[in-house]
């Protein structure tokens, strides 16, 4: 039986632990023959607790979901655990590095035990991911071997995490109603009248989960879309959902700025499996980061991605790379609309673009200055042609599903070591 350790250093919001939690669940689902054990070493158990309520942030070591959970910061407890049960396979997630106590164990002078470190990288749609996948890296010991493993959007990478809970929440294209499994997972987080929004065909549900942002143009586009639909159906309404924090505050501010009376529902803290189910239950998602973004891509629900803002607007390069992966699933005229919308949504016009970002914008025909009205019209045109775009997003999701399961590809690789 092989021992697999997952290292997680929580550095930004909940994306790091979110990914590690999902990956651990997906790996466990492949462990029918009990061929391996999992140990998770996490730097912030409070963050873990937000998505897995049974995690006790006060314990240095605990059992959860059949895994052993260790607090990265509790050196003595962790050192004793790993001296007693030395590591075999280490998944070093998102270039998180290794705690000092583990470094001491790995590189102690008298050690002759081989340890394999797999650097599970950040998700990117950039073409270099294909070349970087399974590329070896050096360490300072011949007994500590390291290789890079790339999540990604092509079959030349490791793919995306596909756990059973999430797969059960993806809506079947033949269904006319929302996925029952997904709805059951989110029901307890809403008042009865709020939950009914997901059941009412006259209500268009929107999730807004972003970094700090001015949403005036997007709110005006939603308002315009609501008015347009109400010409044919007076009962049609839009409901916005947003988690507390910067997302909710940004949306609330823009609702006030625009004088728009669309209802905004503040989401309660949700377990991760319920959050994933919510992404599959809404009609349109504004999504941020990497972890939830990867789920949005797989959900088949139309979305806009708010990438993490970087120096010289480099997030534009990352968004452009994603768009190139999405392009073949859209009609040409529809893709040009989506392309401009994504790039403008991620542009910070108060900052100067670097050359790579500027080239991406020029290639897409996005001007350096874009009016709020133009941005509003781009989103409005997507929303009024929603059914066409829904088909294209579902095609993109199917393509990603066919690339395979990151967890399964990892386990296949580990079996060859």
Short mmCIF file of C-alpha atoms in Angstrom, two decimals:
data_model
loop_
_atom_site.label_atom_id
_atom_site.label_comp_id
_atom_site.label_asym_id
_atom_site.label_seq_id
_atom_site.Cartn_x
_atom_site.Cartn_y
_atom_site.Cartn_z
CA UNK A 1 0.00 0.00 0.00
CA UNK A 2 1.44 3.35 -1.09
CA UNK A 3 1.38 6.44 1.09
CA UNK A 4 0.41 9.69 -0.67
CA UNK A 5 0.94 13.02 1.09
CA UNK A 6 -0.70 16.17 -0.24
CA UNK A 7 0.91 19.46 0.79
CA UNK A 8 -1.25 22.57 0.87
CA UNK A 9 -0.10 26.05 1.82
CA UNK A 10 -3.08 28.40 1.89
CA UNK A 11 -1.86 31.71 0.46
CA UNK A 12 -4.87 33.29 -1.23
CA UNK A 13 -8.52 32.98 -0.23
CA UNK A 14 -9.65 29.35 -0.40
CA UNK A 15 -8.43 28.29 -3.84
CA UNK A 16 -5.44 26.27 -2.61
CA UNK A 17 -7.27 24.17 -0.05
CA UNK A 18 -10.31 24.02 -2.32
CA UNK A 19 -8.28 22.32 -5.02
CA UNK A 20 -6.53 19.96 -2.59
CA UNK A 21 -9.84 18.96 -0.99
CA UNK A 22 -11.40 18.23 -4.39
CA UNK A 23 -8.35 16.32 -5.56
CA UNK A 24 -8.27 14.24 -2.37
CA UNK A 25 -11.92 13.28 -2.76
CA UNK A 26 -11.39 12.31 -6.39
CA UNK A 27 -8.30 10.23 -5.53
CA UNK A 28 -10.19 8.44 -2.73
CA UNK A 29 -12.93 7.44 -5.15
CA UNK A 30 -10.30 5.50 -7.11
CA UNK A 31 -9.13 3.63 -4.02
CA UNK A 32 -11.59 0.74 -4.08
CA UNK A 33 -8.81 -1.79 -3.64
CA UNK A 34 -7.31 0.19 -0.74
CA UNK A 35 -4.05 0.55 -2.65
CA UNK A 36 -2.97 3.78 -0.98
CA UNK A 37 -3.48 5.99 2.05
CA UNK A 38 -3.79 9.78 2.06
CA UNK A 39 -2.25 12.30 4.43
CA UNK A 40 -3.04 16.00 3.99
CA UNK A 41 -0.63 18.55 5.46
CA UNK A 42 -2.43 21.90 5.50
CA UNK A 43 -1.13 25.30 6.65
CA UNK A 44 -4.54 26.79 7.49
CA UNK A 45 -7.11 24.44 8.94
CA UNK A 46 -9.60 27.26 9.51
CA UNK A 47 -9.75 27.75 5.75
CA UNK A 48 -10.27 24.00 5.37
CA UNK A 49 -13.08 24.15 7.92
CA UNK A 50 -15.01 26.69 5.80
CA UNK A 51 -15.59 24.03 3.15
CA UNK A 52 -15.50 20.92 5.34
CA UNK A 53 -17.28 21.64 8.63
CA UNK A 54 -16.03 18.49 10.39
CA UNK A 55 -12.42 19.70 10.26
CA UNK A 56 -11.33 20.89 13.71
CA UNK A 57 -8.88 23.82 13.27
CA UNK A 58 -7.53 23.30 16.80
CA UNK A 59 -6.15 19.79 16.28
CA UNK A 60 -2.57 19.14 15.19
CA UNK A 61 -3.61 15.76 13.77
CA UNK A 62 -7.04 14.28 13.08
CA UNK A 63 -8.91 11.76 10.97
CA UNK A 64 -11.34 13.02 8.35
CA UNK A 65 -12.97 11.24 5.43
CA UNK A 66 -10.58 8.31 5.86
CA UNK A 67 -7.56 10.64 5.59
CA UNK A 68 -5.05 11.78 8.19
CA UNK A 69 -5.06 15.59 8.42
CA UNK A 70 -2.00 17.34 9.87
CA UNK A 71 -1.42 20.98 10.74
CA UNK A 72 1.61 22.11 8.70
CA UNK A 73 2.58 24.50 11.53
CA UNK A 74 2.69 21.87 14.31
CA UNK A 75 6.30 20.83 13.65
CA UNK A 76 6.79 18.38 16.50
CA UNK A 77 3.62 16.39 15.84
CA UNK A 78 4.26 16.32 12.08
CA UNK A 79 7.93 15.39 12.43
CA UNK A 80 7.08 12.49 14.73
CA UNK A 81 4.37 11.27 12.37
CA UNK A 82 6.65 11.31 9.32
CA UNK A 83 9.66 9.83 11.11
CA UNK A 84 7.44 6.97 12.21
CA UNK A 85 5.78 6.64 8.77
CA UNK A 86 8.18 8.09 6.16
CA UNK A 87 6.70 9.68 3.02
CA UNK A 88 6.66 7.79 -0.29
CA UNK A 89 4.74 10.01 -2.71
CA UNK A 90 4.38 13.76 -2.10
CA UNK A 91 1.98 15.92 -4.09
CA UNK A 92 3.35 19.42 -3.74
CA UNK A 93 0.37 21.50 -4.82
CA UNK A 94 0.74 24.90 -6.48
CA UNK A 95 4.48 25.25 -5.84
CA UNK A 96 3.72 25.47 -2.14
CA UNK A 97 7.17 24.36 -1.05
CA UNK A 98 7.78 22.03 1.86
CA UNK A 99 7.73 22.74 5.61
CA UNK A 100 11.13 22.79 7.34
CA UNK A 101 10.40 19.66 9.36
CA UNK A 102 9.72 17.72 6.13
CA UNK A 103 12.85 19.08 4.46
CA UNK A 104 14.90 17.74 7.36
CA UNK A 105 13.39 14.29 6.94
CA UNK A 106 13.74 14.21 3.15
CA UNK A 107 17.34 15.33 3.04
CA UNK A 108 18.83 13.82 6.18
CA UNK A 109 22.34 12.55 5.43
CA UNK A 110 21.79 8.89 6.18
CA UNK A 111 18.55 8.56 4.22
CA UNK A 112 18.58 6.09 1.31
CA UNK A 113 14.82 5.74 0.88
CA UNK A 114 13.48 7.01 -2.47
CA UNK A 115 10.76 9.64 -2.24
CA UNK A 116 8.89 10.89 -5.32
CA UNK A 117 7.65 14.49 -5.32
CA UNK A 118 5.01 15.42 -7.87
CA UNK A 119 4.65 19.18 -8.33
CA UNK A 120 0.95 19.62 -9.17
CA UNK A 121 1.05 23.01 -10.86
CA UNK A 122 -1.37 25.88 -11.17
CA UNK A 123 -4.03 25.53 -13.85
CA UNK A 124 -3.36 27.43 -17.05
CA UNK A 125 -4.69 27.26 -20.60
CA UNK A 126 -1.37 28.53 -21.96
CA UNK A 127 0.29 26.28 -24.53
CA UNK A 128 3.43 25.75 -22.42
CA UNK A 129 1.39 23.52 -20.08
CA UNK A 130 1.49 20.73 -22.68
CA UNK A 131 5.30 20.83 -22.81
CA UNK A 132 5.78 21.21 -19.05
CA UNK A 133 3.60 18.20 -18.20
CA UNK A 134 5.71 15.30 -16.84
CA UNK A 135 8.92 17.33 -17.11
CA UNK A 136 11.48 16.26 -14.50
CA UNK A 137 13.06 18.66 -11.99
CA UNK A 138 16.23 18.24 -9.97
CA UNK A 139 16.62 18.10 -6.20
CA UNK A 140 19.71 18.04 -4.00
CA UNK A 141 19.48 14.30 -3.40
CA UNK A 142 19.45 11.36 -5.83
CA UNK A 143 16.91 9.71 -3.53
CA UNK A 144 14.40 12.59 -3.84
CA UNK A 145 12.96 12.61 -7.36
CA UNK A 146 10.68 15.36 -8.65
CA UNK A 147 8.42 15.73 -11.66
CA UNK A 148 5.90 18.36 -12.80
CA UNK A 149 2.26 17.44 -13.35
CA UNK A 150 0.04 19.95 -15.15
CA UNK A 151 -3.71 20.26 -14.77
CA UNK A 152 -5.02 21.61 -18.05
CA UNK A 153 -7.43 21.93 -20.92
CA UNK A 154 -5.95 19.44 -23.40
CA UNK A 155 -5.34 15.69 -23.53
CA UNK A 156 -1.60 16.42 -23.40
CA UNK A 157 -1.99 17.58 -19.78
CA UNK A 158 -3.38 15.87 -16.69
CA UNK A 159 -6.89 17.26 -17.24
CA UNK A 160 -9.21 18.60 -14.51
CA UNK A 161 -10.51 17.09 -11.27
CA UNK A 162 -13.65 15.02 -11.84
CA UNK A 163 -15.07 13.71 -8.58
CA UNK A 164 -18.37 11.82 -8.48
CA UNK A 165 -20.19 14.44 -6.38
CA UNK A 166 -19.59 17.10 -9.01
CA UNK A 167 -20.29 14.86 -12.01
CA UNK A 168 -23.67 13.99 -10.49
CA UNK A 169 -24.55 17.71 -10.44
CA UNK A 170 -23.88 18.46 -14.11
CA UNK A 171 -27.17 18.93 -15.91
CA UNK A 172 -28.03 16.41 -18.59
CA UNK A 173 -28.62 18.29 -21.84
CA UNK A 174 -31.86 16.39 -22.43
CA UNK A 175 -33.31 17.66 -19.14
CA UNK A 176 -35.72 20.60 -19.22
CA UNK A 177 -35.40 21.24 -15.50
CA UNK A 178 -32.53 21.77 -13.08
CA UNK A 179 -30.42 18.83 -11.92
CA UNK A 180 -32.13 17.23 -8.89
CA UNK A 181 -28.86 16.08 -7.29
CA UNK A 182 -27.47 19.61 -7.43
CA UNK A 183 -30.64 21.16 -6.04
CA UNK A 184 -30.73 18.71 -3.13
CA UNK A 185 -27.17 19.73 -2.16
CA UNK A 186 -27.95 23.46 -2.02
CA UNK A 187 -31.47 23.40 -0.55
CA UNK A 188 -30.48 23.76 3.12
CA UNK A 189 -28.61 27.04 2.48
CA UNK A 190 -31.65 28.99 1.29
CA UNK A 191 -34.96 30.21 2.64
CA UNK A 192 -37.85 28.38 0.93
CA UNK A 193 -38.75 31.39 -1.24
CA UNK A 194 -35.11 31.79 -2.28
CA UNK A 195 -34.73 28.10 -3.14
CA UNK A 196 -37.81 28.36 -5.33
CA UNK A 197 -35.89 30.79 -7.55
CA UNK A 198 -33.98 27.79 -8.89
CA UNK A 199 -37.22 25.96 -9.67
CA UNK A 200 -39.14 28.85 -11.26
CA UNK A 201 -38.67 28.97 -15.05
CA UNK A 202 -39.57 32.66 -14.99
CA UNK A 203 -36.49 33.46 -12.90
CA UNK A 204 -32.98 33.80 -14.32
CA UNK A 205 -30.38 33.11 -11.61
CA UNK A 206 -26.93 34.73 -11.67
CA UNK A 207 -23.95 33.95 -9.43
CA UNK A 208 -21.45 36.78 -8.94
CA UNK A 209 -18.20 35.63 -7.34
CA UNK A 210 -15.32 37.96 -8.15
CA UNK A 211 -12.42 40.01 -6.90
CA UNK A 212 -13.07 43.66 -6.08
CA UNK A 213 -14.64 45.14 -9.21
CA UNK A 214 -16.96 47.80 -10.57
CA UNK A 215 -20.02 45.92 -11.82
CA UNK A 216 -22.01 48.93 -13.07
CA UNK A 217 -21.90 47.86 -16.74
CA UNK A 218 -22.80 44.26 -15.91
CA UNK A 219 -25.71 45.29 -13.68
CA UNK A 220 -27.06 47.62 -16.38
CA UNK A 221 -26.79 44.79 -18.92
CA UNK A 222 -28.76 42.48 -16.61
CA UNK A 223 -31.37 45.19 -16.08
CA UNK A 224 -31.68 45.72 -19.84
CA UNK A 225 -31.97 41.97 -20.39
CA UNK A 226 -34.70 41.73 -17.76
CA UNK A 227 -36.66 44.55 -19.44
CA UNK A 228 -36.27 42.90 -22.83
CA UNK A 229 -37.60 39.56 -21.60
CA UNK A 230 -40.46 41.22 -19.74
CA UNK A 231 -41.82 42.48 -23.08
CA UNK A 232 -42.85 38.88 -23.74
CA UNK A 233 -43.16 37.63 -20.16
CA UNK A 234 -44.11 40.05 -17.40
CA UNK A 235 -43.19 37.48 -14.75
CA UNK A 236 -39.56 37.24 -15.86
CA UNK A 237 -37.09 38.37 -13.19
CA UNK A 238 -33.36 38.17 -12.48
CA UNK A 239 -32.01 37.16 -9.07
CA UNK A 240 -28.35 37.65 -8.17
CA UNK A 241 -26.49 35.48 -5.64
CA UNK A 242 -23.14 36.45 -4.15
CA UNK A 243 -21.02 35.23 -1.20
CA UNK A 244 -20.16 37.69 1.56
CA UNK A 245 -16.95 39.65 1.18
CA UNK A 246 -15.53 41.52 -1.76
CA UNK A 247 -17.92 39.93 -4.26
CA UNK A 248 -21.07 40.89 -2.40
CA UNK A 249 -19.79 44.37 -1.56
CA UNK A 250 -18.87 45.07 -5.19
CA UNK A 251 -22.25 43.95 -6.51
CA UNK A 252 -24.17 45.82 -3.81
CA UNK A 253 -22.25 49.02 -4.58
CA UNK A 254 -23.03 48.74 -8.30
CA UNK A 255 -26.70 48.07 -7.64
CA UNK A 256 -26.81 51.32 -5.67
CA UNK A 257 -24.76 53.20 -8.28
CA UNK A 258 -27.10 52.19 -11.09
CA UNK A 259 -30.34 52.49 -9.11
CA UNK A 260 -31.19 48.96 -10.17
CA UNK A 261 -33.68 47.04 -8.04
CA UNK A 262 -32.64 43.50 -8.98
CA UNK A 263 -32.70 41.35 -5.83
CA UNK A 264 -29.29 40.42 -4.40
CA UNK A 265 -29.15 37.35 -2.16
CA UNK A 266 -26.16 37.10 0.19
CA UNK A 267 -24.99 33.48 0.27
CA UNK A 268 -24.31 31.62 3.49
CA UNK A 269 -21.04 29.79 4.03
CA UNK A 270 -21.35 26.57 2.05
CA UNK A 271 -19.64 23.20 2.10
CA UNK A 272 -17.54 22.67 -1.02
CA UNK A 273 -19.78 20.01 -2.56
CA UNK A 274 -22.76 22.37 -2.18
CA UNK A 275 -20.82 25.27 -3.70
CA UNK A 276 -20.03 23.09 -6.72
CA UNK A 277 -23.70 22.15 -6.95
CA UNK A 278 -24.63 25.84 -6.92
CA UNK A 279 -22.33 26.50 -9.90
CA UNK A 280 -24.31 23.88 -11.80
CA UNK A 281 -27.73 25.23 -10.71
CA UNK A 282 -27.51 28.87 -11.79
CA UNK A 283 -28.18 30.19 -15.30
CA UNK A 284 -25.10 32.42 -15.58
CA UNK A 285 -21.90 32.61 -13.51
CA UNK A 286 -19.40 35.38 -12.92
CA UNK A 287 -16.55 33.40 -11.42
CA UNK A 288 -13.08 34.18 -10.11
CA UNK A 289 -9.74 32.55 -9.42
CA UNK A 290 -8.72 29.05 -10.45
CA UNK A 291 -10.47 26.45 -8.35
CA UNK A 292 -14.09 27.57 -8.82
CA UNK A 293 -13.22 28.65 -12.37
CA UNK A 294 -12.24 25.09 -13.32
CA UNK A 295 -15.63 23.89 -12.03
CA UNK A 296 -17.41 26.60 -14.01
CA UNK A 297 -15.68 25.37 -17.18
CA UNK A 298 -16.94 21.84 -16.56
CA UNK A 299 -20.47 22.83 -15.53
CA UNK A 300 -21.73 23.72 -19.01
CA UNK A 301 -23.30 26.90 -17.57
CA UNK A 302 -22.39 30.13 -19.43
CA UNK A 303 -19.84 32.13 -17.43
CA UNK A 304 -17.41 35.03 -17.35
CA UNK A 305 -14.05 34.46 -15.68
CA UNK A 306 -12.50 37.15 -13.49
CA UNK A 307 -8.81 36.21 -13.47
CA UNK A 308 -6.49 37.23 -10.64
CA UNK A 309 -5.01 40.65 -11.46
CA UNK A 310 -1.29 40.55 -12.26
CA UNK A 311 1.55 42.93 -13.09
CA UNK A 312 1.41 44.52 -16.56
CA UNK A 313 -2.11 43.12 -16.95
CA UNK A 314 -0.69 39.65 -17.54
CA UNK A 315 -4.06 38.17 -16.59
CA UNK A 316 -5.13 39.22 -20.09
CA UNK A 317 -2.62 36.72 -21.55
CA UNK A 318 -4.10 33.94 -19.38
CA UNK A 319 -7.66 34.87 -20.36
CA UNK A 320 -6.65 34.99 -24.03
CA UNK A 321 -5.16 31.49 -23.73
CA UNK A 322 -8.44 30.20 -22.28
CA UNK A 323 -10.39 31.82 -25.10
CA UNK A 324 -8.25 30.02 -27.67
CA UNK A 325 -9.24 26.72 -26.00
CA UNK A 326 -12.93 27.71 -26.07
CA UNK A 327 -13.06 29.14 -29.59
CA UNK A 328 -13.83 25.99 -31.58
CA UNK A 329 -17.04 25.40 -29.67
CA UNK A 330 -18.61 28.69 -30.79
CA UNK A 331 -19.92 30.05 -34.05
CA UNK A 332 -17.40 32.65 -35.33
CA UNK A 333 -19.68 35.65 -34.74
CA UNK A 334 -20.59 34.39 -31.26
CA UNK A 335 -16.95 33.83 -30.34
CA UNK A 336 -15.94 37.38 -31.31
CA UNK A 337 -18.58 38.62 -28.89
CA UNK A 338 -17.40 36.35 -26.07
CA UNK A 339 -13.75 37.16 -26.77
CA UNK A 340 -14.24 40.91 -26.42
CA UNK A 341 -16.48 40.49 -23.40
CA UNK A 342 -13.95 38.30 -21.53
CA UNK A 343 -11.00 40.58 -22.30
CA UNK A 344 -12.78 43.82 -21.42
CA UNK A 345 -14.18 42.25 -18.23
CA UNK A 346 -10.60 41.51 -17.13
CA UNK A 347 -8.98 44.75 -18.24
CA UNK A 348 -7.97 47.34 -15.65
CA UNK A 349 -7.88 50.58 -17.64
CA UNK A 350 -6.10 52.40 -14.85
CA UNK A 351 -2.99 50.27 -15.43
CA UNK A 352 -0.59 50.08 -18.35
CA UNK A 353 -0.52 46.82 -20.29
CA UNK A 354 2.67 44.88 -20.88
CA UNK A 355 3.53 43.94 -24.45
CA UNK A 356 2.03 40.43 -24.29
CA UNK A 357 -1.29 41.68 -22.92
CA UNK A 358 -1.41 44.54 -25.42
CA UNK A 359 -0.80 42.16 -28.32
CA UNK A 360 -3.64 39.92 -27.13
CA UNK A 361 -6.00 42.89 -26.94
CA UNK A 362 -4.98 44.20 -30.38
CA UNK A 363 -5.42 40.77 -31.94
CA UNK A 364 -8.96 40.62 -30.55
CA UNK A 365 -9.73 44.16 -31.72
CA UNK A 366 -10.21 45.54 -28.21
CA UNK A 367 -9.46 49.25 -27.98
CA UNK A 368 -7.35 50.68 -25.18
CA UNK A 369 -10.34 52.65 -23.95
CA UNK A 370 -13.73 50.95 -23.81
CA UNK A 371 -16.86 52.75 -22.73
CA UNK A 372 -19.07 51.33 -20.02
CA UNK A 373 -21.93 51.40 -22.51
CA UNK A 374 -20.04 49.17 -24.96
CA UNK A 375 -19.25 46.68 -22.22
CA UNK A 376 -22.91 46.71 -21.20
CA UNK A 377 -24.02 46.02 -24.78
CA UNK A 378 -21.62 43.11 -25.20
CA UNK A 379 -23.05 41.28 -22.19
CA UNK A 380 -26.61 42.18 -23.16
CA UNK A 381 -26.12 40.64 -26.61
CA UNK A 382 -24.86 37.42 -25.02
CA UNK A 383 -27.81 37.28 -22.62
CA UNK A 384 -30.52 37.90 -25.26
CA UNK A 385 -29.00 35.05 -27.31
CA UNK A 386 -28.58 32.88 -24.22
CA UNK A 387 -29.75 29.58 -25.72
CA UNK A 388 -27.15 29.74 -28.51
CA UNK A 389 -24.34 30.43 -26.04
CA UNK A 390 -25.59 27.71 -23.69
CA UNK A 391 -25.05 25.15 -26.48
CA UNK A 392 -21.48 26.36 -27.02
CA UNK A 393 -20.55 26.34 -23.32
CA UNK A 394 -21.90 22.81 -23.04
CA UNK A 395 -19.74 21.73 -25.99
CA UNK A 396 -16.71 23.19 -24.24
CA UNK A 397 -17.57 21.32 -21.03
CA UNK A 398 -17.95 18.02 -22.92
CA UNK A 399 -14.55 18.54 -24.53
CA UNK A 400 -12.95 18.99 -21.09
CA UNK A 401 -14.70 15.94 -19.68
CA UNK A 402 -13.27 13.85 -22.52
CA UNK A 403 -9.74 14.91 -21.54
CA UNK A 404 -10.04 12.75 -18.45
CA UNK A 405 -9.79 13.01 -14.69
CA UNK A 406 -6.72 14.66 -13.15
CA UNK A 407 -6.94 12.33 -10.14
CA UNK A 408 -7.11 9.23 -12.32
CA UNK A 409 -4.19 10.40 -14.45
CA UNK A 410 -2.16 11.07 -11.31
CA UNK A 411 -2.84 7.62 -9.90
CA UNK A 412 -1.92 6.02 -13.23
CA UNK A 413 1.38 7.87 -13.17
CA UNK A 414 2.03 6.96 -9.51
CA UNK A 415 1.43 3.29 -10.33
CA UNK A 416 4.37 3.44 -12.76
CA UNK A 417 6.82 4.74 -10.14
#
